[in-house]
Short mmCIF file of C-alpha atoms in Angstrom, two decimals:
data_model
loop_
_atom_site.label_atom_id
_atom_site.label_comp_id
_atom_site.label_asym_id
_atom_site.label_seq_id
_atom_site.Cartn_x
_atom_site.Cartn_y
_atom_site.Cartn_z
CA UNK J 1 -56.68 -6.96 -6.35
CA UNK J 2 -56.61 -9.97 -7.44
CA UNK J 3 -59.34 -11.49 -5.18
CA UNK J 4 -61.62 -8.62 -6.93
CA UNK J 5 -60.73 -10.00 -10.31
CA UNK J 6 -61.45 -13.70 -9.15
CA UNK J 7 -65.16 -12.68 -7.85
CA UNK J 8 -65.32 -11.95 -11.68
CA UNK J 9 -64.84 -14.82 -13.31
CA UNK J 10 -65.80 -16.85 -10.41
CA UNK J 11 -68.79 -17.18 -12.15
CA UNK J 12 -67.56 -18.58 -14.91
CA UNK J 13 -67.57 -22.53 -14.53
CA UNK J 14 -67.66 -22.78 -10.66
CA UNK J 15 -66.67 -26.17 -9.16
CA UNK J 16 -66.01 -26.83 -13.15
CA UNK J 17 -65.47 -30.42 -14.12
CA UNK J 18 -67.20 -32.40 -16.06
CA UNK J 19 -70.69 -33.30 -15.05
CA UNK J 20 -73.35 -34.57 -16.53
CA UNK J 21 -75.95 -32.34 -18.97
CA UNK J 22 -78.36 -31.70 -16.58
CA UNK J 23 -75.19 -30.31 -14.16
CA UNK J 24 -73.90 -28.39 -17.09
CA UNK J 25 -76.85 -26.00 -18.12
CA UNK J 26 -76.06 -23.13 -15.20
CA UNK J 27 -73.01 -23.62 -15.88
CA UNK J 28 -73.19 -22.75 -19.55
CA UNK J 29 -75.57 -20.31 -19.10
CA UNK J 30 -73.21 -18.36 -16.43
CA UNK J 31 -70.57 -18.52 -19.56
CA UNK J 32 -72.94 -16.89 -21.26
CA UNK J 33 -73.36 -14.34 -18.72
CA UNK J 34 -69.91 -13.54 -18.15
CA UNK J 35 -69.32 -13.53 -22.47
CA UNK J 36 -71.87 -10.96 -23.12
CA UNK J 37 -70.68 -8.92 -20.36
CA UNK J 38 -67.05 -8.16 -21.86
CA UNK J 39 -67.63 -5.23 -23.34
CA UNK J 40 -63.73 -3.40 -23.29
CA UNK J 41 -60.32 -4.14 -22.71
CA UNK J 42 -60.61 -3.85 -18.67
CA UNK J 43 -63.27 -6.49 -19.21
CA UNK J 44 -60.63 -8.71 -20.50
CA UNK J 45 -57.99 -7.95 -18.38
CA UNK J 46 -60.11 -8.89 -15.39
CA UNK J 47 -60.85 -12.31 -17.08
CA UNK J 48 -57.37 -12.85 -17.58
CA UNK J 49 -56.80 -11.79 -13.63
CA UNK J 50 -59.26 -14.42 -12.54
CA UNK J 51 -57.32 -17.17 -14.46
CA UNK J 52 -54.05 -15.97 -12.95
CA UNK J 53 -55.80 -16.36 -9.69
CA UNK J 54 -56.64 -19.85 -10.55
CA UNK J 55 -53.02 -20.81 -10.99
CA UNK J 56 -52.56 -19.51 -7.62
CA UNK J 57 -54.52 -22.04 -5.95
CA UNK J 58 -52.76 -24.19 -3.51
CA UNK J 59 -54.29 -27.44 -5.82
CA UNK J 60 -51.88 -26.06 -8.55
CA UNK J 61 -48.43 -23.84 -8.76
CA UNK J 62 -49.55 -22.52 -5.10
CA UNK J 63 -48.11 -25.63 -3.92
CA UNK J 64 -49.90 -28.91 -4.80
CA UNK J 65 -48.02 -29.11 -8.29
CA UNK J 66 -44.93 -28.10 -7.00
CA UNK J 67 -44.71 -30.32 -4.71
CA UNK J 68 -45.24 -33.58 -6.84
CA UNK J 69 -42.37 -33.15 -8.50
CA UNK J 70 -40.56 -32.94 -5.51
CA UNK J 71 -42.00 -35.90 -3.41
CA UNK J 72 -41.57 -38.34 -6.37
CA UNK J 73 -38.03 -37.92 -6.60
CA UNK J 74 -34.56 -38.59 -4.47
CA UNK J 75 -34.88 -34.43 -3.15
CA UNK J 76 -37.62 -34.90 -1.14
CA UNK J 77 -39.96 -37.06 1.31
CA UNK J 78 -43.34 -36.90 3.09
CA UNK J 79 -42.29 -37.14 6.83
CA UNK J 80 -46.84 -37.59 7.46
CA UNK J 81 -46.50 -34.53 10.48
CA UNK J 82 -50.07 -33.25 9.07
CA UNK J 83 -51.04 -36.30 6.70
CA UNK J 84 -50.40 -33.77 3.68
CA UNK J 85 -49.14 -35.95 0.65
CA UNK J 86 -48.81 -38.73 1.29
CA UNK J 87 -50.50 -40.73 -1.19
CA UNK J 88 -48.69 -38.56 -3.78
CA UNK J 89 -45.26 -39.46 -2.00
CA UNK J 90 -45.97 -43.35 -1.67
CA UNK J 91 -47.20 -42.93 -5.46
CA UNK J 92 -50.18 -45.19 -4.47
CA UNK J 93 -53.64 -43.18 -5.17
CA UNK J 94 -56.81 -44.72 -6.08
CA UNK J 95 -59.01 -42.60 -8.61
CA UNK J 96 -60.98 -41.38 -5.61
CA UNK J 97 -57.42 -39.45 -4.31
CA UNK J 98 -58.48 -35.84 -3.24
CA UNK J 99 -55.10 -34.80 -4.82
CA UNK J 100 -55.14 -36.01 -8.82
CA UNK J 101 -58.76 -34.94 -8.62
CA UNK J 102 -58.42 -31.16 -6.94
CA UNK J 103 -55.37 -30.79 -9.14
CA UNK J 104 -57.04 -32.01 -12.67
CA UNK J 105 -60.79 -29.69 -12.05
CA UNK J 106 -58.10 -26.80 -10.86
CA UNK J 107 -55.91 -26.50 -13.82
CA UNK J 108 -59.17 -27.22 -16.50
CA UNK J 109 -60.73 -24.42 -14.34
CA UNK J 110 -57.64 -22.21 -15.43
CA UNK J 111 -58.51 -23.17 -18.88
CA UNK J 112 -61.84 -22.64 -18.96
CA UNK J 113 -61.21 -19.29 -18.16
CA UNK J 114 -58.37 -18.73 -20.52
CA UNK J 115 -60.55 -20.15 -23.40
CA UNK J 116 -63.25 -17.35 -22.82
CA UNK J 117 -60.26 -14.43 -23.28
CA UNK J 118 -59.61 -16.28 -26.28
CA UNK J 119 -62.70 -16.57 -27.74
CA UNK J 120 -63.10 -12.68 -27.33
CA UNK J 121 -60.03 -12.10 -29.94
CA UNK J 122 -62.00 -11.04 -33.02
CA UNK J 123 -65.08 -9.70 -30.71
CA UNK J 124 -64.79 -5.87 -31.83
CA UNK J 125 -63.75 -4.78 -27.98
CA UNK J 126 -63.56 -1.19 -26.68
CA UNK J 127 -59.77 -0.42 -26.46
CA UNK J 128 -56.40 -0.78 -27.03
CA UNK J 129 -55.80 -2.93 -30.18
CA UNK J 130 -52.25 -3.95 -28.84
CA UNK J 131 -53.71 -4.12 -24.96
CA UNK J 132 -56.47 -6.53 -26.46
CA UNK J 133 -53.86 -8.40 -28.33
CA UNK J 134 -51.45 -8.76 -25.46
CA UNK J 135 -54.22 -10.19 -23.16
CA UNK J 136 -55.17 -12.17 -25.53
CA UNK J 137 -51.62 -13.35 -25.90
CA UNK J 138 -51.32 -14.37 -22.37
CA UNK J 139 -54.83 -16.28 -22.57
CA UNK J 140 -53.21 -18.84 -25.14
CA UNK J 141 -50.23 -18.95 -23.25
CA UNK J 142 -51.65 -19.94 -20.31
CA UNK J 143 -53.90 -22.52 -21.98
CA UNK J 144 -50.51 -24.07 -23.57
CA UNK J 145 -49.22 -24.00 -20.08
CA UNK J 146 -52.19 -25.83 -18.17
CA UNK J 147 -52.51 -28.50 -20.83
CA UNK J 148 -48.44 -29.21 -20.81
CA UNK J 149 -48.80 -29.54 -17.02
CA UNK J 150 -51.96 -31.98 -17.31
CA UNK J 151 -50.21 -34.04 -19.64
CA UNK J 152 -47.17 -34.12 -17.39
CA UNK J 153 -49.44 -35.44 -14.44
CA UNK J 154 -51.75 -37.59 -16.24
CA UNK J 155 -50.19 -38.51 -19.65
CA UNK J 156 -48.83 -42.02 -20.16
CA UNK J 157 -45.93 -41.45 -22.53
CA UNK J 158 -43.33 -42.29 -20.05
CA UNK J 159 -45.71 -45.36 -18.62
CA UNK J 160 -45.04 -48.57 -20.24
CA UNK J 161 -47.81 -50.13 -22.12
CA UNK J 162 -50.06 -47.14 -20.95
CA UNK J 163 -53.13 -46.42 -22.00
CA UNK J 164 -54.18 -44.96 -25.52
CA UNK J 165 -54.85 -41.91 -26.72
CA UNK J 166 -51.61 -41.53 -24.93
CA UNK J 167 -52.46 -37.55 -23.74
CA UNK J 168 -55.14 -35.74 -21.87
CA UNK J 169 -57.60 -33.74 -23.41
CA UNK J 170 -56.53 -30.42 -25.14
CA UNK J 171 -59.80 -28.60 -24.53
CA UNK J 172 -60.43 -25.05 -26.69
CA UNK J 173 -64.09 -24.23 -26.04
CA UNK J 174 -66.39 -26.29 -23.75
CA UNK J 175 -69.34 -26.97 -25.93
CA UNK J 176 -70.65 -29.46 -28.37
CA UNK J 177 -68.73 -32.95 -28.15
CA UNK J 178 -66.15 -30.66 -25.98
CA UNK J 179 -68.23 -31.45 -23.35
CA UNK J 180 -67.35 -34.80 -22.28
CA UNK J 181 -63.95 -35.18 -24.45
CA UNK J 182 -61.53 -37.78 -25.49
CA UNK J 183 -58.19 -38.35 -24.82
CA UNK J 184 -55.51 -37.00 -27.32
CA UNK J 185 -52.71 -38.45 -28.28
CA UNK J 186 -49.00 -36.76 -26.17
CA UNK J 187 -48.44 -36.20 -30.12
CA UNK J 188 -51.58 -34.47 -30.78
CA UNK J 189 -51.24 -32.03 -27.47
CA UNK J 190 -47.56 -31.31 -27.96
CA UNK J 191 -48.46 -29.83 -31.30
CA UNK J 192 -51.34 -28.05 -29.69
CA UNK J 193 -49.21 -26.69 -26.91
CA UNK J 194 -46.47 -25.32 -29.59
CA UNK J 195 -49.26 -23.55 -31.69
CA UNK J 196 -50.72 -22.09 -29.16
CA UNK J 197 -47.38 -20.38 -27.57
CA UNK J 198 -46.46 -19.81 -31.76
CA UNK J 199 -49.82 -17.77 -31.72
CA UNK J 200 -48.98 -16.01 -28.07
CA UNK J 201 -45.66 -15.01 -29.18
CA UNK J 202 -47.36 -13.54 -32.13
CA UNK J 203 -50.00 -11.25 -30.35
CA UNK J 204 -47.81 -10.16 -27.45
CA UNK J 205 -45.47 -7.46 -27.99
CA UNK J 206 -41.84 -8.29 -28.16
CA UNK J 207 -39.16 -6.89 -25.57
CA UNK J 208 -42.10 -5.71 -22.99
CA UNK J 209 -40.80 -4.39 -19.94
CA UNK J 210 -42.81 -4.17 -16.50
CA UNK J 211 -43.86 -7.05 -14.18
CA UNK J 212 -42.78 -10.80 -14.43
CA UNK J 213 -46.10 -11.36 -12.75
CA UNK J 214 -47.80 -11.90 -16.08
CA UNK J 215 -47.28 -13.52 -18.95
CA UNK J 216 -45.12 -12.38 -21.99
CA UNK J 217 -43.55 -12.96 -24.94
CA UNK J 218 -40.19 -13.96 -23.42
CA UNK J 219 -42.50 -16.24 -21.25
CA UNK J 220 -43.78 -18.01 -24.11
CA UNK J 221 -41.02 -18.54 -26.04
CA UNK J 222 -39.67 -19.86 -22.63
CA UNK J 223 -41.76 -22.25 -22.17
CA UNK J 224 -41.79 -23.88 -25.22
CA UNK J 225 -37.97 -24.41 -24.73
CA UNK J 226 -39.14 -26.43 -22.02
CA UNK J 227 -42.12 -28.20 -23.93
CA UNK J 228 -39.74 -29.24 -26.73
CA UNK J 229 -37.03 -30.30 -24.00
CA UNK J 230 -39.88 -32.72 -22.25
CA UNK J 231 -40.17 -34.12 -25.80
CA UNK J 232 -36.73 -34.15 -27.07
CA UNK J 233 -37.51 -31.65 -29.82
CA UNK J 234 -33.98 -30.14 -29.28
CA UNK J 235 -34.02 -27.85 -32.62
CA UNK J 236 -37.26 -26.06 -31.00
CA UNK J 237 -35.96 -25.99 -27.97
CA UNK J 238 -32.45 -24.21 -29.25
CA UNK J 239 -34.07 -21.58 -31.33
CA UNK J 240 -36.85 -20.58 -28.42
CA UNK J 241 -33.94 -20.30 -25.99
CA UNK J 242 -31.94 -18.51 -28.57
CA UNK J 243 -35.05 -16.38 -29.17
CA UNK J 244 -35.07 -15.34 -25.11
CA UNK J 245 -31.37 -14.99 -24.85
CA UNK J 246 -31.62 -12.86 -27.76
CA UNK J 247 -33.94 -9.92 -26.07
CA UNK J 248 -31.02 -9.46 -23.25
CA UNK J 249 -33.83 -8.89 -21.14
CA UNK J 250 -33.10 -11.27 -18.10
CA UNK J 251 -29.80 -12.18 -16.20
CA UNK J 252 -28.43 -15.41 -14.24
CA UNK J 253 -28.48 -14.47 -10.62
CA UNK J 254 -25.11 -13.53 -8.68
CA UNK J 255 -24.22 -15.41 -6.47
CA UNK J 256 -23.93 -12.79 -3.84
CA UNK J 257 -27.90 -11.63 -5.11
CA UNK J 258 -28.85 -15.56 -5.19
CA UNK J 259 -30.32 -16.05 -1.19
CA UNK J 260 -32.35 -12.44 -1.33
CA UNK J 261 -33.28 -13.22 -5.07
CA UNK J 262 -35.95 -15.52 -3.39
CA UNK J 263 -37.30 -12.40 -1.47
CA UNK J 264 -37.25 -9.50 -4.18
CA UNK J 265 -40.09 -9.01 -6.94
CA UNK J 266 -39.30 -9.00 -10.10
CA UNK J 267 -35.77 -10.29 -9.92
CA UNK J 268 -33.78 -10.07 -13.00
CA UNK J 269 -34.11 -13.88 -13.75
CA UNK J 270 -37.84 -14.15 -13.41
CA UNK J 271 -39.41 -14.45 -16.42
CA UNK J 272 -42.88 -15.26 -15.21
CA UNK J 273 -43.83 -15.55 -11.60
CA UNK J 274 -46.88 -15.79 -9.26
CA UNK J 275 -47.57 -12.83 -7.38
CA UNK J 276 -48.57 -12.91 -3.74
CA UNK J 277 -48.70 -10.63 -0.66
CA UNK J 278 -49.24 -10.28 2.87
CA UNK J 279 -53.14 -9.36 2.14
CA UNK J 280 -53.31 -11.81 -0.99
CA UNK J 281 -51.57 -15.55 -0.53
CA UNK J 282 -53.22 -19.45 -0.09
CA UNK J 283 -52.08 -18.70 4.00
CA UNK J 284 -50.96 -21.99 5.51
CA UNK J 285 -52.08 -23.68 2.85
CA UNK J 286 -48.99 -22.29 0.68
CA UNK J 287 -44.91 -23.61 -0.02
CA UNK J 288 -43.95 -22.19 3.46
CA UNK J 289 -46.14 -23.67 5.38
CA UNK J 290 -45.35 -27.21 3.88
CA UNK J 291 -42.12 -26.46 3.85
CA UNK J 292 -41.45 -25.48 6.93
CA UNK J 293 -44.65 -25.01 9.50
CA UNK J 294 -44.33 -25.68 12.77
CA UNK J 295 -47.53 -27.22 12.55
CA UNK J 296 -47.06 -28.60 8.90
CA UNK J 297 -43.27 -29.13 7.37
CA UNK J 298 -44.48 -32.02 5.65
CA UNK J 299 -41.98 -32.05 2.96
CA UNK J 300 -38.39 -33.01 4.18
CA UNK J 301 -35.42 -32.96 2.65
CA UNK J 302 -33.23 -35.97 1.88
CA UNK J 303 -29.52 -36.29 2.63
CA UNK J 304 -28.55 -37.15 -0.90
CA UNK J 305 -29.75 -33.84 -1.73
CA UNK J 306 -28.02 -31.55 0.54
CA UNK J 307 -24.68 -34.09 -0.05
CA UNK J 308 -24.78 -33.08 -3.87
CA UNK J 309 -23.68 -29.86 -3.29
CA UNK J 310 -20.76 -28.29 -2.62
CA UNK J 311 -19.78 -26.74 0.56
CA UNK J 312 -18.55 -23.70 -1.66
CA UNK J 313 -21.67 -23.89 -3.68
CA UNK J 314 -23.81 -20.69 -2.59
CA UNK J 315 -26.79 -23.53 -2.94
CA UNK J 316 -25.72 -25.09 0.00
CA UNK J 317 -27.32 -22.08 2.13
CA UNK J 318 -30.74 -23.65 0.59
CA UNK J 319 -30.82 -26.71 3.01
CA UNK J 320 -30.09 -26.88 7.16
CA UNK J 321 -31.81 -28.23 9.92
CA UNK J 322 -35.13 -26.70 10.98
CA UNK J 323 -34.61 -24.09 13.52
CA UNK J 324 -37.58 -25.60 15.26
CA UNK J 325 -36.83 -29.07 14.89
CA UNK J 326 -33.54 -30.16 14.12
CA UNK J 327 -34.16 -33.56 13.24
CA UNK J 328 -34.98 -32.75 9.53
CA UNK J 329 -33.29 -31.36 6.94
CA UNK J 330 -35.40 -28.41 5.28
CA UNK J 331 -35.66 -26.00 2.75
CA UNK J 332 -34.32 -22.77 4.18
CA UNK J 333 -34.36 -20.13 1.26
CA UNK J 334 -37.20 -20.91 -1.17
CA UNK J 335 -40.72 -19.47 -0.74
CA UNK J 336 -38.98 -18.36 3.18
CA UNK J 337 -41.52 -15.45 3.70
CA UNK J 338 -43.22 -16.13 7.00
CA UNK J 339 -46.47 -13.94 6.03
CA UNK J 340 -47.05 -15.88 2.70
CA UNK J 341 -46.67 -13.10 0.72
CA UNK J 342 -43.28 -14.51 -1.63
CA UNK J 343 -44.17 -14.49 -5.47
CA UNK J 344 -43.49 -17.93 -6.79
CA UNK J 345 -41.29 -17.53 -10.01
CA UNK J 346 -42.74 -20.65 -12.40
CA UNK J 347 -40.20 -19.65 -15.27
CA UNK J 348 -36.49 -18.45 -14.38
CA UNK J 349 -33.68 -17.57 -16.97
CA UNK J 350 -31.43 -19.88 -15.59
CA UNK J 351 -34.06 -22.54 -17.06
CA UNK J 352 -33.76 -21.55 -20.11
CA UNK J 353 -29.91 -21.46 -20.21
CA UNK J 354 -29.74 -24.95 -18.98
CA UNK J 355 -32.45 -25.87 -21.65
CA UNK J 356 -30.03 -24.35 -24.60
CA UNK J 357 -27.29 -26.32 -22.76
CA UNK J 358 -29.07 -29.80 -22.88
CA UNK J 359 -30.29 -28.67 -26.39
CA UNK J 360 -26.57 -28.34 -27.53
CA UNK J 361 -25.08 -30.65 -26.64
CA UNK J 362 -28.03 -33.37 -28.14
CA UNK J 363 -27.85 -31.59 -31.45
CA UNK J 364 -23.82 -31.95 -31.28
CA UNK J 365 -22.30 -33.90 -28.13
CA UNK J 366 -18.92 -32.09 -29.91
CA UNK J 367 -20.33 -28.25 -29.40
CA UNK J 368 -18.37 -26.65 -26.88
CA UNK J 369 -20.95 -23.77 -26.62
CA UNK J 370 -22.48 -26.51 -24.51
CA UNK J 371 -20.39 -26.62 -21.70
CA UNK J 372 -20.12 -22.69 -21.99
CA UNK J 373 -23.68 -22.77 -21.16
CA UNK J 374 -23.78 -25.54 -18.60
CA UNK J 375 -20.80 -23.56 -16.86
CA UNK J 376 -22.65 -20.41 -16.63
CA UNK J 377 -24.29 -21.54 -13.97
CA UNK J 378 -21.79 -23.38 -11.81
CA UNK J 379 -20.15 -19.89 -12.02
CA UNK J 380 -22.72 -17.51 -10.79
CA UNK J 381 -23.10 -20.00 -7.88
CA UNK J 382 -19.28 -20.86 -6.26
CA UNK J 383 -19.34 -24.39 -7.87
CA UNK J 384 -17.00 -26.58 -9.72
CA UNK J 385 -17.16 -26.12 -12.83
CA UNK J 386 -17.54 -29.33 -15.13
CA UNK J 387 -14.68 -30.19 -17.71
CA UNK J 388 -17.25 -31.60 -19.86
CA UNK J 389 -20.79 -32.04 -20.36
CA UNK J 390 -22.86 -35.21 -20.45
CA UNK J 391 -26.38 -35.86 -19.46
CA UNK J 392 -25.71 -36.36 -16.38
CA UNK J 393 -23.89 -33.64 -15.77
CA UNK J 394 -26.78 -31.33 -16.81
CA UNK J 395 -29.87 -33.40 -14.70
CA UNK J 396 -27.32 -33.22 -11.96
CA UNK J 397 -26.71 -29.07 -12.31
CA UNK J 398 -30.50 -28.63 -12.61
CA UNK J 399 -31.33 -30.71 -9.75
CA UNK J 400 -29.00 -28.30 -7.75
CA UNK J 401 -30.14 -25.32 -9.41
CA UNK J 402 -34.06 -26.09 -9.66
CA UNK J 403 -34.65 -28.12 -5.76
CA UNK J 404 -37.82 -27.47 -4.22
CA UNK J 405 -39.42 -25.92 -7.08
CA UNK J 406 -40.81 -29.31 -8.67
CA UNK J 407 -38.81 -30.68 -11.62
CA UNK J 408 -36.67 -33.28 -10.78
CA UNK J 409 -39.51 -35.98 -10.91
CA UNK J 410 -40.28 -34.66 -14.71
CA UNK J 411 -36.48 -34.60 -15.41
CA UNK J 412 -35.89 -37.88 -14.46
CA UNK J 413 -39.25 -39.20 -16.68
CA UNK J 414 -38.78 -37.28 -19.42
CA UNK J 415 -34.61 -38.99 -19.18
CA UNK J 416 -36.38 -42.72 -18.81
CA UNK J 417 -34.77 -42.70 -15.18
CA UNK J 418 -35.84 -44.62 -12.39
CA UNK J 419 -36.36 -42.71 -9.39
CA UNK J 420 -33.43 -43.13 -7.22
CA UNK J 421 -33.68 -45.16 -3.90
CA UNK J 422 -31.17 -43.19 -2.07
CA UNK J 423 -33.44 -43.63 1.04
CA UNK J 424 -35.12 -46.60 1.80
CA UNK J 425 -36.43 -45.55 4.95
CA UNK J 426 -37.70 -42.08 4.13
CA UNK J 427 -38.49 -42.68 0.65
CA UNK J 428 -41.79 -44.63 0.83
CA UNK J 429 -42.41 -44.99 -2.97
CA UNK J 430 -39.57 -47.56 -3.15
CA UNK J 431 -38.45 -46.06 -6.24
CA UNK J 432 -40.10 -47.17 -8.79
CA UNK J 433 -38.20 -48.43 -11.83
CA UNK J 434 -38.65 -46.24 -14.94
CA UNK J 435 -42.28 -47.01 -17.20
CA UNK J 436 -43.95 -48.04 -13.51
CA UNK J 437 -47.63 -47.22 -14.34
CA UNK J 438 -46.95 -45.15 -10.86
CA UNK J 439 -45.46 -42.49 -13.21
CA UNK J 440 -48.85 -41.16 -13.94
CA UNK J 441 -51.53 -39.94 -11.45
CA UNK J 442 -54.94 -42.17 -11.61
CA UNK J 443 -57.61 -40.32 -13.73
CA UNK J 444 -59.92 -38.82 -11.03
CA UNK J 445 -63.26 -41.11 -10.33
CA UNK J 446 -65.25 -37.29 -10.96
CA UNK J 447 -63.94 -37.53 -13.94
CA UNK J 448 -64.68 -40.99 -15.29
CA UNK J 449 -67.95 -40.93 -13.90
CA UNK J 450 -69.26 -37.98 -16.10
CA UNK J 451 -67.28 -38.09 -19.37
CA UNK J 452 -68.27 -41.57 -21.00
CA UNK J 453 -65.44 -41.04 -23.31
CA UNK J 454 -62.82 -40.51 -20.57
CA UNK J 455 -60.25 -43.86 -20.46
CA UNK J 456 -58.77 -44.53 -16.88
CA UNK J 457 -54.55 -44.33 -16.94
CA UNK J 458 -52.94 -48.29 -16.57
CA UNK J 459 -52.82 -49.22 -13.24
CA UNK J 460 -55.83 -47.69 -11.93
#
């Protein structure tokens, strides 16, 4: 289904990024195409499918962005078995690197196609008012989403001395000066990011049931508790976790259910996931395969890693030697399906409890509701649970809980934490110190080239 909703909107921006004027008129005039032709609400809802499919892609959440968090961090290492990231993992790229650059046109592809959803919200549509809405809703969503994990990659608020505007580009509609666009500020696209999820939660219904595998209300408000927790905007982050909690909609996962949660659909802690099947998946181009391929398993797992948790710690089943090579330590559990077809959960509830957690205790290091929080989770999983909570306590619990599924890098940034050399050997970025220019990804050459008003990231 969803490669029938991609040949849809496949003709809307294909091989986007920016180009010069001459390159741009077919590709405006397909926009144009694919805008007159949304007549109804199933118009719409196939736009919003082709996005969806966009996120898929391996070059973002189906594995490439993933994956960088894990790589630049003490979890993970690129052993080189197929040459798959390791530029990322040495965190030396030039602005000619196939990965900054397939990453960057990916996610503005996602946003291209969210921004013509959007622009359909006062067109007069055949339908549903509340369907129209709801898509809609998603479409502004996802935008916030795509720009938050563009700035993550490519923003220089954690680089010292970086370049200024300080942010990527927070793109609404691709014409005019839109066309080859300037940098904003991290300031400017944080604010953007929070009023488009304001304006999501708005149009979505509240306390919708059915699939995780699109966007909703509770997934909006979710992740802006993790937008304001990047940015250490801990009262927005309380009230949007508050706001989630508040639905009683999602659950931490047992401990017994926490293995199989990684193989059931719409678990009771996904809040927004991927969906994939046997017929419908990126193939060996996916987490498995990278994971664990007998002809790929590029990504390893380091020691330090599998010693930080507890033998009793049902997390401990995550990591083991590879059955087909023993030498390495590897990610048994997550993304395990050997046909390709496991969803890939992007927002859990356990995120968001750990969010209010960290949120709590930086509003009041004296609130005991934040260890109450922070000991949810050591609960539902078999492990110690912590007398008290500090901030290391917390980056350590959501290193355990959130391994393989790409936030430690981000968590130690967004901290001002070096990247910890617990592996000289295996670890071929060195670890760089914390405000290393190596903390952003190069602004792609494509890029540059095209968009006079594009500035290149320090370093680069």
């Amino acid at each position: 289904m969803k490669k029938l909703l991609f040949i849809f909107t496949a003709l809307v921006f294909v091989g986007f990024q920016a180009c010069s004027e001459k390159d741009l008129e077919p590709t405006l005039e397909q926009e144009k195409d694919v805008e007159t032709g949304i007549k109804t609400a199933e118009d719409l809802q196939g736009l919003l499918g082709g996005a969806m499919n966009r996120i898929t892609s391996e070059f973002y959440y189906g594995r490439d962005f993933i994956i960088y968090g894990e790589v630049r961090s003490d979890n993970c290492y690129a052993n080189g078995k197929s040459g798959r990231f390791i530029t990322p993992a040495v965190m030396v790229m030039t602005d000619a690197d196939a990965y900054p650059r397939d990453t960057w046109t990916q996610i503005y592809r996602v946003i291209a196609s969210a921004n013509i959803v959007i622009a359909k919200e006062n067109a007069g549509l055949v339908g549903d008012a509340a369907v129209i809405a709801d898509i809609v809703g998603q479409a502004y969503a996802l935008r916030a989403m795509a720009h938050f994990d563009l700035l993550r990659l490519f923003g220089q608020m954690y680089v010292t001395g970086g370049t200024q505007p300080d942010g990527i580009p927070y793109v609404k509609e691709y014409k005019g000066d839109n066309l080859i666009p300037v940098r904003n500020t991290s300031v400017e696209v944080q604010q953007a990011i929070y009023a488009d999820l304001d304006k999501a939660a708005s149009l979505m219904p509240a306390n919708a049931g059915g699939t995780s595998s699109y966007m909703t209300r509770n997934g909006a408000l979710a992740l802006k508790s993790r937008v304001a927790v990047y940015f250490k905007d801990w009262a927005v982050a309380k009230t949007s976790c508050e706001a989630v909690m508040g639905t009683n909609m999602h659950s931490i996962v047992s401990s017994a259910n926490f293995i199989n949660s990684w193989l059931t659909k719409d678990s009771p802690n996904a809040i927004f996931q991927l969906a994939y099947s046997s017929t419908d998946n990126v193939g060996i181009n996916g987490l498995q395969y990278i994971y664990r391929g007998t002809s790929y398993g590029d990504i390893r797992v380091l020691a330090d890693l599998d010693n930080a948790i507890e033998a009793t710690d049902v997390r401990q089943g995550l990591i083991g030697a590879d059955p087909t090579n023993p030498t390495f330590l590897t990610n048994l559990v997550k993304f395990p399906s050997t046909d390709y077809s496991d969803d890939i959960v992007l927002i859990r509830y356990e995120e968001v409890v750990l969010n209010y957690a960290e949120a709590l205790f930086e509003l009041n290091n004296a609130d005991a509701n934040a260890l109450t929080e922070l000991n949810k989770i050591t609960a539902a999983r078999g492990a110690t649970a912590y007398t008290s909570v500090s901030k290391d306590n917390i980056l350590l619990e959501r290193r355990r809980e959130f391994c393989f599924e790409g936030f430690r890098f981000y968590d130690l940034a967004r901290t001002g934490r070096p990247i910890p050399l617990v592996d000289a050997f295996n670890q071929s970025h060195g670890g760089p110190t914390a405000g290393d220019y190596k903390f952003a990804f190069p602004i792609p050459k494509s890029e540059l080239t095209s968009n006079s008003n594009m500035k290149q990231n320090k370093g680069y």
